[in-house]
Coordinates of N, CA and C and ligand atoms in Angstrom, one line a residue:
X194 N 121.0 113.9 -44.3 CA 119.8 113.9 -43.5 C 119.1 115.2 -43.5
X195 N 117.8 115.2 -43.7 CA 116.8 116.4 -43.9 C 116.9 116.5 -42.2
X196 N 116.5 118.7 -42.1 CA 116.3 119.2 -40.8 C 115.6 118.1 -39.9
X197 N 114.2 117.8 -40.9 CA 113.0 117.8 -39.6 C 113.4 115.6 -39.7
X198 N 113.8 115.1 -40.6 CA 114.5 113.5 -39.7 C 115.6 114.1 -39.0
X199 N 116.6 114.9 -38.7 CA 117.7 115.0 -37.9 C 116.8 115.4 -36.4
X200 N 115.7 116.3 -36.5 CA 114.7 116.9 -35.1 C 113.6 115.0 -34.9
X201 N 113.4 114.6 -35.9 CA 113.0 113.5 -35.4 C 113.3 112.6 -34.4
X202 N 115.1 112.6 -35.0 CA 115.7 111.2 -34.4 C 115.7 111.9 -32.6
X203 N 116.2 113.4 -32.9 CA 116.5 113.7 -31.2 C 115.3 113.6 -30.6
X204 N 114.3 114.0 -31.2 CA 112.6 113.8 -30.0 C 112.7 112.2 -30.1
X205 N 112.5 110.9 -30.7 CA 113.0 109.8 -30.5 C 114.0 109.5 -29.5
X206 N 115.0 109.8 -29.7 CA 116.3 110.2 -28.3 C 115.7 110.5 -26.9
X207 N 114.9 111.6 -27.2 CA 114.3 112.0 -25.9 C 112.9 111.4 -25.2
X208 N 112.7 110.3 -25.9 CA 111.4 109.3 -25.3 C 110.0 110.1 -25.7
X209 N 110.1 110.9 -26.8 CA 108.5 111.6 -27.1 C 108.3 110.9 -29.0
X210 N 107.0 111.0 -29.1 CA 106.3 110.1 -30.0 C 106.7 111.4 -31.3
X211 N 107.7 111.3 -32.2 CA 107.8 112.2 -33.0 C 106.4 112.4 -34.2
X212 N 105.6 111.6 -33.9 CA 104.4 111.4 -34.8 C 103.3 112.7 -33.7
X213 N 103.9 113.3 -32.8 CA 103.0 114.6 -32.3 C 103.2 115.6 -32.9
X214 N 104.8 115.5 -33.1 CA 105.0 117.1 -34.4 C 104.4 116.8 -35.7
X215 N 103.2 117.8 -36.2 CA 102.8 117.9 -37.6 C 104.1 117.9 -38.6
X216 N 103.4 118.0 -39.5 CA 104.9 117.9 -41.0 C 105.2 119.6 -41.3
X217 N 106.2 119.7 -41.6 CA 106.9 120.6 -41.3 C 107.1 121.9 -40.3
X218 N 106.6 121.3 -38.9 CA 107.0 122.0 -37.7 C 108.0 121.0 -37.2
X219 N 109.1 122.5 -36.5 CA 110.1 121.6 -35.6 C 109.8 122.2 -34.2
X220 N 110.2 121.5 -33.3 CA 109.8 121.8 -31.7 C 110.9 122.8 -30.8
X221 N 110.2 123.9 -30.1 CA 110.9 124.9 -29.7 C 110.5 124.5 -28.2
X222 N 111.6 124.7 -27.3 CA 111.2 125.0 -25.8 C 111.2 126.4 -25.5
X223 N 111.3 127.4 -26.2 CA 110.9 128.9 -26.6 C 109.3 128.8 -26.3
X224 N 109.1 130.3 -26.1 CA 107.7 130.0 -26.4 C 108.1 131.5 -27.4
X225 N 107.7 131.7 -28.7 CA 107.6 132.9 -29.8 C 106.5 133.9 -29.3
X226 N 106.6 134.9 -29.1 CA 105.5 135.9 -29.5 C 105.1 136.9 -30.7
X227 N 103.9 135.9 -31.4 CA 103.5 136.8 -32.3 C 102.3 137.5 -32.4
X228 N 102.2 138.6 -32.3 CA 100.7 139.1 -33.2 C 100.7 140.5 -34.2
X229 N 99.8 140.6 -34.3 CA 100.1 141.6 -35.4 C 98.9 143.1 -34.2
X230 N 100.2 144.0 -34.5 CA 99.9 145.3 -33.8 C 100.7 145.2 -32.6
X231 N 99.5 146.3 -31.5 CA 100.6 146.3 -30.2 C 99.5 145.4 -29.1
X232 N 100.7 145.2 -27.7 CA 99.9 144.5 -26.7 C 98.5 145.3 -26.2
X233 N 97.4 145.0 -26.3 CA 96.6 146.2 -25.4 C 96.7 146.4 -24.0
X234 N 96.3 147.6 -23.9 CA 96.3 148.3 -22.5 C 94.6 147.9 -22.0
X235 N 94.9 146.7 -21.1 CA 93.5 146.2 -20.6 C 93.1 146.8 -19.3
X236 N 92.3 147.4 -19.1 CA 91.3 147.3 -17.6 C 90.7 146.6 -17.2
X237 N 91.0 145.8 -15.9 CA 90.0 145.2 -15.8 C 88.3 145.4 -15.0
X238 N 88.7 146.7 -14.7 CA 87.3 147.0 -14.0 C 86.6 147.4 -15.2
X239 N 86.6 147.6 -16.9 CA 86.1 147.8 -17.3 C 85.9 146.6 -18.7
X240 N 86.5 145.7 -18.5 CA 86.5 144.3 -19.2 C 85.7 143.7 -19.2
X241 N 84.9 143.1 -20.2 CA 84.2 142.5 -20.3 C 84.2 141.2 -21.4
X242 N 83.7 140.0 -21.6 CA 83.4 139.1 -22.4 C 82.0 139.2 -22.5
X243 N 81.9 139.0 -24.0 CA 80.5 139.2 -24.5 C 80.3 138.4 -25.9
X244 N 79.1 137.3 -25.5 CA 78.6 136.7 -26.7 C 77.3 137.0 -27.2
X245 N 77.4 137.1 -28.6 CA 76.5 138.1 -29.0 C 76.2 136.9 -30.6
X246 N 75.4 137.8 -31.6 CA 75.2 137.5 -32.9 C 73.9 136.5 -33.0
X247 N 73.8 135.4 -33.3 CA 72.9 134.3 -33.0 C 72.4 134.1 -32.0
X248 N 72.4 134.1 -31.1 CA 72.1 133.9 -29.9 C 70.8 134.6 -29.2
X249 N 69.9 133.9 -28.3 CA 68.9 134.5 -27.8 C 69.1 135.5 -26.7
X250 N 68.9 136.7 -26.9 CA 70.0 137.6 -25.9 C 71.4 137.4 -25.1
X251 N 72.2 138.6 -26.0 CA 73.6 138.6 -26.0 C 74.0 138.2 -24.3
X252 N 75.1 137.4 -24.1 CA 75.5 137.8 -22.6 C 76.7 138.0 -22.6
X253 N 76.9 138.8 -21.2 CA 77.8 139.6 -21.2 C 78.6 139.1 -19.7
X254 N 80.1 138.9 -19.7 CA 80.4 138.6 -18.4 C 81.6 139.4 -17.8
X255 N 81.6 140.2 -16.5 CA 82.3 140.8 -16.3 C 83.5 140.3 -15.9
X256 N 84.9 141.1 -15.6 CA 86.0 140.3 -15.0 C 85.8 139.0 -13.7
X257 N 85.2 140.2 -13.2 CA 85.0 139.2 -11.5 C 84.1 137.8 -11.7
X258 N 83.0 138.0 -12.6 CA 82.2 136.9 -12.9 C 83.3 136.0 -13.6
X259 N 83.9 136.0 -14.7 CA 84.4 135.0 -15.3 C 85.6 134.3 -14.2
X260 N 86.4 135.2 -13.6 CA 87.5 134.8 -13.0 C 87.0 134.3 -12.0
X261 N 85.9 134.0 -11.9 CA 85.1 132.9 -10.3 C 84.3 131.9 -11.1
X262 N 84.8 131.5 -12.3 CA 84.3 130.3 -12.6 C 85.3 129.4 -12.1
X263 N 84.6 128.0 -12.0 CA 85.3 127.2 -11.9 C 86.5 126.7 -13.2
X264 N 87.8 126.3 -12.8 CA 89.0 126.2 -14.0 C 89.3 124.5 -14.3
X265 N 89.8 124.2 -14.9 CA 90.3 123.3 -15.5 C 92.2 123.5 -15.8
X266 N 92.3 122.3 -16.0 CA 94.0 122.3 -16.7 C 93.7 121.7 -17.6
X267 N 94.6 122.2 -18.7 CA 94.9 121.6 -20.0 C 96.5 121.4 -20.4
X268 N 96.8 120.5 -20.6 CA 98.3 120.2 -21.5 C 98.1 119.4 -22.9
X269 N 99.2 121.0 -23.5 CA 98.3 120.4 -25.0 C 99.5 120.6 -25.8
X270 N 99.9 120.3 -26.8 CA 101.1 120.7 -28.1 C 100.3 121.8 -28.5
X271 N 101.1 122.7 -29.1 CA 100.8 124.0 -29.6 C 101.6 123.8 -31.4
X272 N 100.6 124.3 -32.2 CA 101.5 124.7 -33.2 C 101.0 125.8 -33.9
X273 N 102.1 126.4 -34.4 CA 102.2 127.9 -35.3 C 102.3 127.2 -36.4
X274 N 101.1 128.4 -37.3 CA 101.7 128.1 -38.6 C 103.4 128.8 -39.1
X275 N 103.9 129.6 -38.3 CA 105.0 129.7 -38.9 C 106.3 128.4 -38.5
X276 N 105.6 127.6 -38.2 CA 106.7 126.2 -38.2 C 107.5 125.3 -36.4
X277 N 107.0 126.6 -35.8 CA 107.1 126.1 -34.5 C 106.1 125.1 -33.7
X278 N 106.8 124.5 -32.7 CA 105.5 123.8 -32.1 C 106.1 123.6 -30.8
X279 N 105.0 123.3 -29.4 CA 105.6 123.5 -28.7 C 104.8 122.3 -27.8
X280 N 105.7 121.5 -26.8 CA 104.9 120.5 -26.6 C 104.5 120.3 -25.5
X281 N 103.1 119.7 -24.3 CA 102.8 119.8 -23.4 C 103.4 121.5 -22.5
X282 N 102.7 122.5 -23.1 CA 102.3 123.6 -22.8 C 101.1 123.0 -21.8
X283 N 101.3 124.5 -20.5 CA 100.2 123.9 -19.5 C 99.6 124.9 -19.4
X284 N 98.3 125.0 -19.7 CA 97.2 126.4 -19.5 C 96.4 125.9 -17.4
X285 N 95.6 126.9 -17.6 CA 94.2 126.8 -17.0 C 93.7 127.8 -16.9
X286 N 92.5 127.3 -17.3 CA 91.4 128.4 -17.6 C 89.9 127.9 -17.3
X287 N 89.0 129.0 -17.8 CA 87.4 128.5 -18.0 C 87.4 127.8 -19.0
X288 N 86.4 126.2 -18.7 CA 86.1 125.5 -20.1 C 85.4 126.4 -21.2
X289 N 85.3 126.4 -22.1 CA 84.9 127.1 -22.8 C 83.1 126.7 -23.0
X290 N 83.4 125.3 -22.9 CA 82.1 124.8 -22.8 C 81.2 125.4 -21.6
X291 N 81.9 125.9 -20.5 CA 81.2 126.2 -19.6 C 80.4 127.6 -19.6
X292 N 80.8 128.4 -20.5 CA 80.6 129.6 -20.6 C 79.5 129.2 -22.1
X293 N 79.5 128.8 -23.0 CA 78.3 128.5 -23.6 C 77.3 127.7 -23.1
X294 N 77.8 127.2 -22.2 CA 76.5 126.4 -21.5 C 75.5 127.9 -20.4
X295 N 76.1 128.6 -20.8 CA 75.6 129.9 -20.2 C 74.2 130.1 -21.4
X296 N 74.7 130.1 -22.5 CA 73.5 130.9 -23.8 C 72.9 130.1 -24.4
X297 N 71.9 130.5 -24.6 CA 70.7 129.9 -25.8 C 71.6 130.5 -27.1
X298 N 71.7 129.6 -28.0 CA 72.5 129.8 -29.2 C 71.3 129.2 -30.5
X299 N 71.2 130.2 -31.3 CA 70.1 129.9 -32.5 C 70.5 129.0 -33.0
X300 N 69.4 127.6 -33.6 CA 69.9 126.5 -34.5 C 70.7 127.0 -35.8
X301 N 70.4 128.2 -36.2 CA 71.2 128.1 -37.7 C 72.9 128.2 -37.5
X302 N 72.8 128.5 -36.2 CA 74.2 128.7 -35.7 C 75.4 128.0 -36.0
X303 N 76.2 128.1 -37.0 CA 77.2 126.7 -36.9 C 78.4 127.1 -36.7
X304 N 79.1 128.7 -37.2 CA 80.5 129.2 -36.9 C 80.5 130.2 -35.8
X305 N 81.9 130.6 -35.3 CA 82.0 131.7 -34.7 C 82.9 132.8 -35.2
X306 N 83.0 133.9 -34.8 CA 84.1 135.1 -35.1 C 84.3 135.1 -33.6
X307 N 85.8 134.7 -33.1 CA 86.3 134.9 -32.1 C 87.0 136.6 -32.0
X308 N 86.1 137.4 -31.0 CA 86.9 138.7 -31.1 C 87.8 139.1 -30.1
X309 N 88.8 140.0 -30.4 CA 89.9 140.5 -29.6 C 90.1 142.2 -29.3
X310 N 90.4 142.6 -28.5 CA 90.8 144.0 -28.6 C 91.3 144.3 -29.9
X311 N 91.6 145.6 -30.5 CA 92.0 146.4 -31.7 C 91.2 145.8 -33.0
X312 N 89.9 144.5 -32.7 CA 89.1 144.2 -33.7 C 89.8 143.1 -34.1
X313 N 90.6 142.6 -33.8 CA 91.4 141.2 -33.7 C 90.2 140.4 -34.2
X314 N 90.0 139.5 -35.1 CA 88.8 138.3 -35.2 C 90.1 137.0 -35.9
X315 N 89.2 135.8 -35.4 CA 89.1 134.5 -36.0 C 88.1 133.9 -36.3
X316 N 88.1 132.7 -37.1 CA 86.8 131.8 -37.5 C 87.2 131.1 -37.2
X317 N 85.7 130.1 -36.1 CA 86.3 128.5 -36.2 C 84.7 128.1 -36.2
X318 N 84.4 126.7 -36.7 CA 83.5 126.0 -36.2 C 83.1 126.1 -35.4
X319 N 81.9 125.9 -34.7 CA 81.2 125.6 -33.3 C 81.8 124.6 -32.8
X320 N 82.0 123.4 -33.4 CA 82.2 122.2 -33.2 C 83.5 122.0 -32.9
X321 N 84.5 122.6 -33.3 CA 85.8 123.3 -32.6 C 86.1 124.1 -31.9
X322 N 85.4 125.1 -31.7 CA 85.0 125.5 -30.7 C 85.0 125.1 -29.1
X323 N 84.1 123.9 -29.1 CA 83.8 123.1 -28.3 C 84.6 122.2 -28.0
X324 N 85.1 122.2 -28.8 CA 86.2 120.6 -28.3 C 86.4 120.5 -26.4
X325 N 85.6 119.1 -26.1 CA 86.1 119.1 -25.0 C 87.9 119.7 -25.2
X326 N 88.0 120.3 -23.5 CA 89.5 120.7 -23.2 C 89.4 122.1 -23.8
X327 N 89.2 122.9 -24.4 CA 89.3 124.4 -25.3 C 89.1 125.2 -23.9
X328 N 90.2 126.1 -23.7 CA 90.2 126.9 -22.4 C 89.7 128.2 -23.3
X329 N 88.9 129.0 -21.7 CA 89.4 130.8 -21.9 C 91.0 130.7 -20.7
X330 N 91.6 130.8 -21.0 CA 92.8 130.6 -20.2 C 93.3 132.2 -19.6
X331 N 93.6 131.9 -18.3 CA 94.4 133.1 -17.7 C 95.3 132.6 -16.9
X332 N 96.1 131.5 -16.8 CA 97.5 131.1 -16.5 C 97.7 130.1 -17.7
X333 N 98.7 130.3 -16.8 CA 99.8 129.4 -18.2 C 101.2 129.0 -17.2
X334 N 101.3 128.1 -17.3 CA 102.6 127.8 -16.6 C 102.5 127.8 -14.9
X335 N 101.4 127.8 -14.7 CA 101.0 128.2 -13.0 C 100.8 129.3 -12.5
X336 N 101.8 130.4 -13.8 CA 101.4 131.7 -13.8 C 100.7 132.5 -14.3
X337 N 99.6 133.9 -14.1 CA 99.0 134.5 -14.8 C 99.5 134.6 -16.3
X338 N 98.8 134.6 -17.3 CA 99.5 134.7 -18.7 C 100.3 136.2 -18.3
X339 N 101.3 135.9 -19.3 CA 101.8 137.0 -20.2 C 100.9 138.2 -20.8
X340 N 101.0 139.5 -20.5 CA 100.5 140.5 -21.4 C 100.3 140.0 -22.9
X341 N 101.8 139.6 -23.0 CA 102.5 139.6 -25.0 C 101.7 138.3 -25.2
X342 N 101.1 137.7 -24.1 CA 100.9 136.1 -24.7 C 99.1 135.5 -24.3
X343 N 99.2 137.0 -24.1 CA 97.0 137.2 -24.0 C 96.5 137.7 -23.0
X344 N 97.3 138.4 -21.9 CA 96.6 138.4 -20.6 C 95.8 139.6 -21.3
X345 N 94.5 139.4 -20.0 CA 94.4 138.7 -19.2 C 93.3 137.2 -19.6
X346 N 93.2 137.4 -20.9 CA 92.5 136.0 -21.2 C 92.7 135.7 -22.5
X347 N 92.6 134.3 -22.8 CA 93.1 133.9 -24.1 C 92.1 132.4 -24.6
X348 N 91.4 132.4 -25.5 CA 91.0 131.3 -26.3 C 92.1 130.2 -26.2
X349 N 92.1 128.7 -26.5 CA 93.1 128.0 -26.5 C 92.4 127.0 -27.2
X350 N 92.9 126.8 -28.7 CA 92.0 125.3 -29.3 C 93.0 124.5 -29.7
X351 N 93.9 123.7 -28.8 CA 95.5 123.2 -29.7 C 95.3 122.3 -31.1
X352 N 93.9 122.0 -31.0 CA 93.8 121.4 -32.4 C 94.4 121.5 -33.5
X353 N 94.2 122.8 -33.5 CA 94.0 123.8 -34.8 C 95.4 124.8 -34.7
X354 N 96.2 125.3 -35.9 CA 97.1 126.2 -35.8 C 96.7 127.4 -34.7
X355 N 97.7 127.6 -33.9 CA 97.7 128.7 -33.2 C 97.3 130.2 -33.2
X356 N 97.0 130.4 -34.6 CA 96.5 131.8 -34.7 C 95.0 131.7 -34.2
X357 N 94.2 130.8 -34.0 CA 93.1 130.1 -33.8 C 93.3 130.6 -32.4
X358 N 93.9 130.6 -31.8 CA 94.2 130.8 -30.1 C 93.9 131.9 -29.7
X359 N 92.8 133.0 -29.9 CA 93.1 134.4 -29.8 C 93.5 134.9 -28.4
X360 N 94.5 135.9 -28.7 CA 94.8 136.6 -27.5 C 93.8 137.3 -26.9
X361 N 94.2 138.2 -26.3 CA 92.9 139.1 -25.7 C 92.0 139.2 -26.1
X362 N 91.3 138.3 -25.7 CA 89.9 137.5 -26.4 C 88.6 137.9 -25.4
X363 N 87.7 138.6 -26.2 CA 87.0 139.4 -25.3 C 85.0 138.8 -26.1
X364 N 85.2 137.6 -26.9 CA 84.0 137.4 -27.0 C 83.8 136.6 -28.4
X365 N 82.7 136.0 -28.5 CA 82.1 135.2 -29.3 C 81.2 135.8 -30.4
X366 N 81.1 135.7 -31.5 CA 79.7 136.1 -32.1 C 79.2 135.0 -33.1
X367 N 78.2 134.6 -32.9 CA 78.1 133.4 -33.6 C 77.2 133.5 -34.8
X368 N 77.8 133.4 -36.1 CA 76.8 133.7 -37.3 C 76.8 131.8 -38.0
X369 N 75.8 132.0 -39.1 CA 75.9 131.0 -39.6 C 75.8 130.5 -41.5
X370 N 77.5 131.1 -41.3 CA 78.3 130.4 -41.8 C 79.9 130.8 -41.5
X371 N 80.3 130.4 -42.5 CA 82.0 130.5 -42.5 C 82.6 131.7 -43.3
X372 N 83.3 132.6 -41.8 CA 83.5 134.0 -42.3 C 85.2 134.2 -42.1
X373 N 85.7 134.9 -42.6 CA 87.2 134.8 -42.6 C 87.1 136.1 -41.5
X374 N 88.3 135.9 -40.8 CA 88.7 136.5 -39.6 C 90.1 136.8 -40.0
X375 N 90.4 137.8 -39.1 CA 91.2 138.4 -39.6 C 92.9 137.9 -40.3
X376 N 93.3 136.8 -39.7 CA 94.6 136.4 -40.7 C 94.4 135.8 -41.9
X377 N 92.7 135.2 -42.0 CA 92.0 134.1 -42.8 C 91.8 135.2 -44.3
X378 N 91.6 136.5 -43.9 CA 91.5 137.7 -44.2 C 92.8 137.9 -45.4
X379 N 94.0 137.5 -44.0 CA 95.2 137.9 -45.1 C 95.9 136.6 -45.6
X380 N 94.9 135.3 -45.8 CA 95.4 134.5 -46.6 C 96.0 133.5 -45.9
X381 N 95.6 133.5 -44.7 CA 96.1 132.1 -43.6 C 94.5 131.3 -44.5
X382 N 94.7 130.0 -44.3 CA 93.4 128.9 -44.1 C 92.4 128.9 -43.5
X383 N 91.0 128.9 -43.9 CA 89.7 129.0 -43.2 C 89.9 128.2 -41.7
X384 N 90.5 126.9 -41.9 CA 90.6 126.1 -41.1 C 91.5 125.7 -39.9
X385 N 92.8 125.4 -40.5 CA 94.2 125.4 -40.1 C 94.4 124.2 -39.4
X386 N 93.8 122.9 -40.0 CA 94.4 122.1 -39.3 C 95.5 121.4 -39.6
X387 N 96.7 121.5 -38.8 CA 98.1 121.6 -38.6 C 99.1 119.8 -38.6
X388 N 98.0 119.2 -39.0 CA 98.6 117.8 -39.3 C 97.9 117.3 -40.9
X389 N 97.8 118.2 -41.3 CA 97.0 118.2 -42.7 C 97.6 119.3 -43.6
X390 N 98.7 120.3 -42.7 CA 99.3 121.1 -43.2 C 98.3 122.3 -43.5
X391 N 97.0 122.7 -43.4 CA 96.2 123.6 -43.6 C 96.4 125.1 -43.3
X392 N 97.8 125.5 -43.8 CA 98.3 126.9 -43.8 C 98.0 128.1 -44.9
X393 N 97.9 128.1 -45.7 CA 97.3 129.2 -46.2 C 96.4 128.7 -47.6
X394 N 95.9 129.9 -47.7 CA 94.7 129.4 -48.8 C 95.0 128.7 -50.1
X395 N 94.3 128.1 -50.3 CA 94.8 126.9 -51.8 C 95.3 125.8 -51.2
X396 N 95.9 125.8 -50.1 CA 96.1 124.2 -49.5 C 96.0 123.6 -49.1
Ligands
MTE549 N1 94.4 139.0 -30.5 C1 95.3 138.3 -31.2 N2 95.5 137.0 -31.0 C2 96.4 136.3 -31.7 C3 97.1 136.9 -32.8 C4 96.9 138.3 -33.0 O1 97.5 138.9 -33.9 N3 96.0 138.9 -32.2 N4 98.0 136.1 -33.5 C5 97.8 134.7 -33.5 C6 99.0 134.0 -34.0 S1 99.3 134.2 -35.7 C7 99.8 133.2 -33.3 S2 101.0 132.2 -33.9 C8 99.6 133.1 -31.8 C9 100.9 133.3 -31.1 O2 100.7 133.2 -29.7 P1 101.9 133.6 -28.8 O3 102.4 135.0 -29.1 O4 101.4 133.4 -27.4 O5 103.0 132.6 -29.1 O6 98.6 134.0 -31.3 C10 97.5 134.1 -32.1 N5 96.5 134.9 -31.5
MO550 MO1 100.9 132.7 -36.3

């Protein structure tokens, strides 16, 4: 019997729908921390989120502004492209939607470059983007995130492979078309969707 039927039969065993794990992830009650570089050293009296690029003048939102929006919960499966997944993870954060319902966004508008401290970027659709449920998240577990795991705010689109998720996520820029960001850069998938197997380029 192969790894992921032997991980099947036990999520089976344990009353969960093994048709939520994509194909070749197995399920960790770990949570991994990865990113590439170091954690940043955030301020937050000098933090800011800022969406910029397309848009009809950029807006900018300070700590105190964002952290008095109203929040949401989300429980979602998570998956890495390096093969883990993790299941009903609990965030809450700002909708994401809520914070673009803030900006006039230009029609030619269709992608974004999600940015992060040290120049961190991702690409995703608008339309993914949006997915109802897509947090800016700053708890996780009931608790403030983790430094190692985004504090103090983090992108969250479980749709889509995890690197999609940016950590210290400090803003939007919306161009229009489809630009590779930085893992997309080093040969992760424009896309990554994670039940389609969409892990690195050519696949
Ligand atoms: N800013 C930033 N966000 C990032 C990354 C990164 O390198 N920098 N790595 C991504 C990758 S590859 C993964 S798998 C997840 C890991 O999130 P975790 O450390 O909370 O498990 O963060 C994503 N978000
Ligand atoms: Mo990753």
């Amino acid at each position: 019997m192969s790894f992921f039927t032997r991980k099947r039969d036990e999520l089976i065993a344990k009353g969960i729908d093994p048709d939520r794990v994509p194909p070749g992830q197995y399920v960790t009650e770990r949570f991994p921390v990865l990113h590439a570089g170091v954690v940043p050293d955030v301020d937050l009296d000098t933090w800011r989120f800022t969406i910029d690029g397309l848009v009809d003048g950029a807006r900018r939102w300070t700590w105190a502004e964002l952290a008095a929006m109203p929040t949401q919960p989300l429980t979602a499966d998570i998956h890495c492209v390096t093969k883990w997944s993790k299941l009903d993870t609990r965030w809450e954060g700002v909708p994401v939607a809520d914070v673009w319902a803030q900006i006039d966004p230009h029609p030619s508008a269709t992608h974004v470059l999600v940015g992060a401290y040290h120049g961190f970027t991702a690409n995703l659709p608008i339309d993914d983007l949006l997915r109802p449920g897509n947090l800016l998240a700053h708890t996780f577990d009931g608790q403030p995130l983790e430094p190692e795991h985004g504090w103090p705010l983090r992108l969250v689109v479980p749709h889509l492979y995890f690197w999609k998720s940016v950590k210290w996520v400090t803003g939007f820029t919306l161009i229009d078309r489809d630009r590779p960001g930085f893992w997309e850069r080093n040969g992760y998938h424009m896309y990554g969707d994670p039940f389609l197997e969409q892990r690195y380029w050519g696949s």
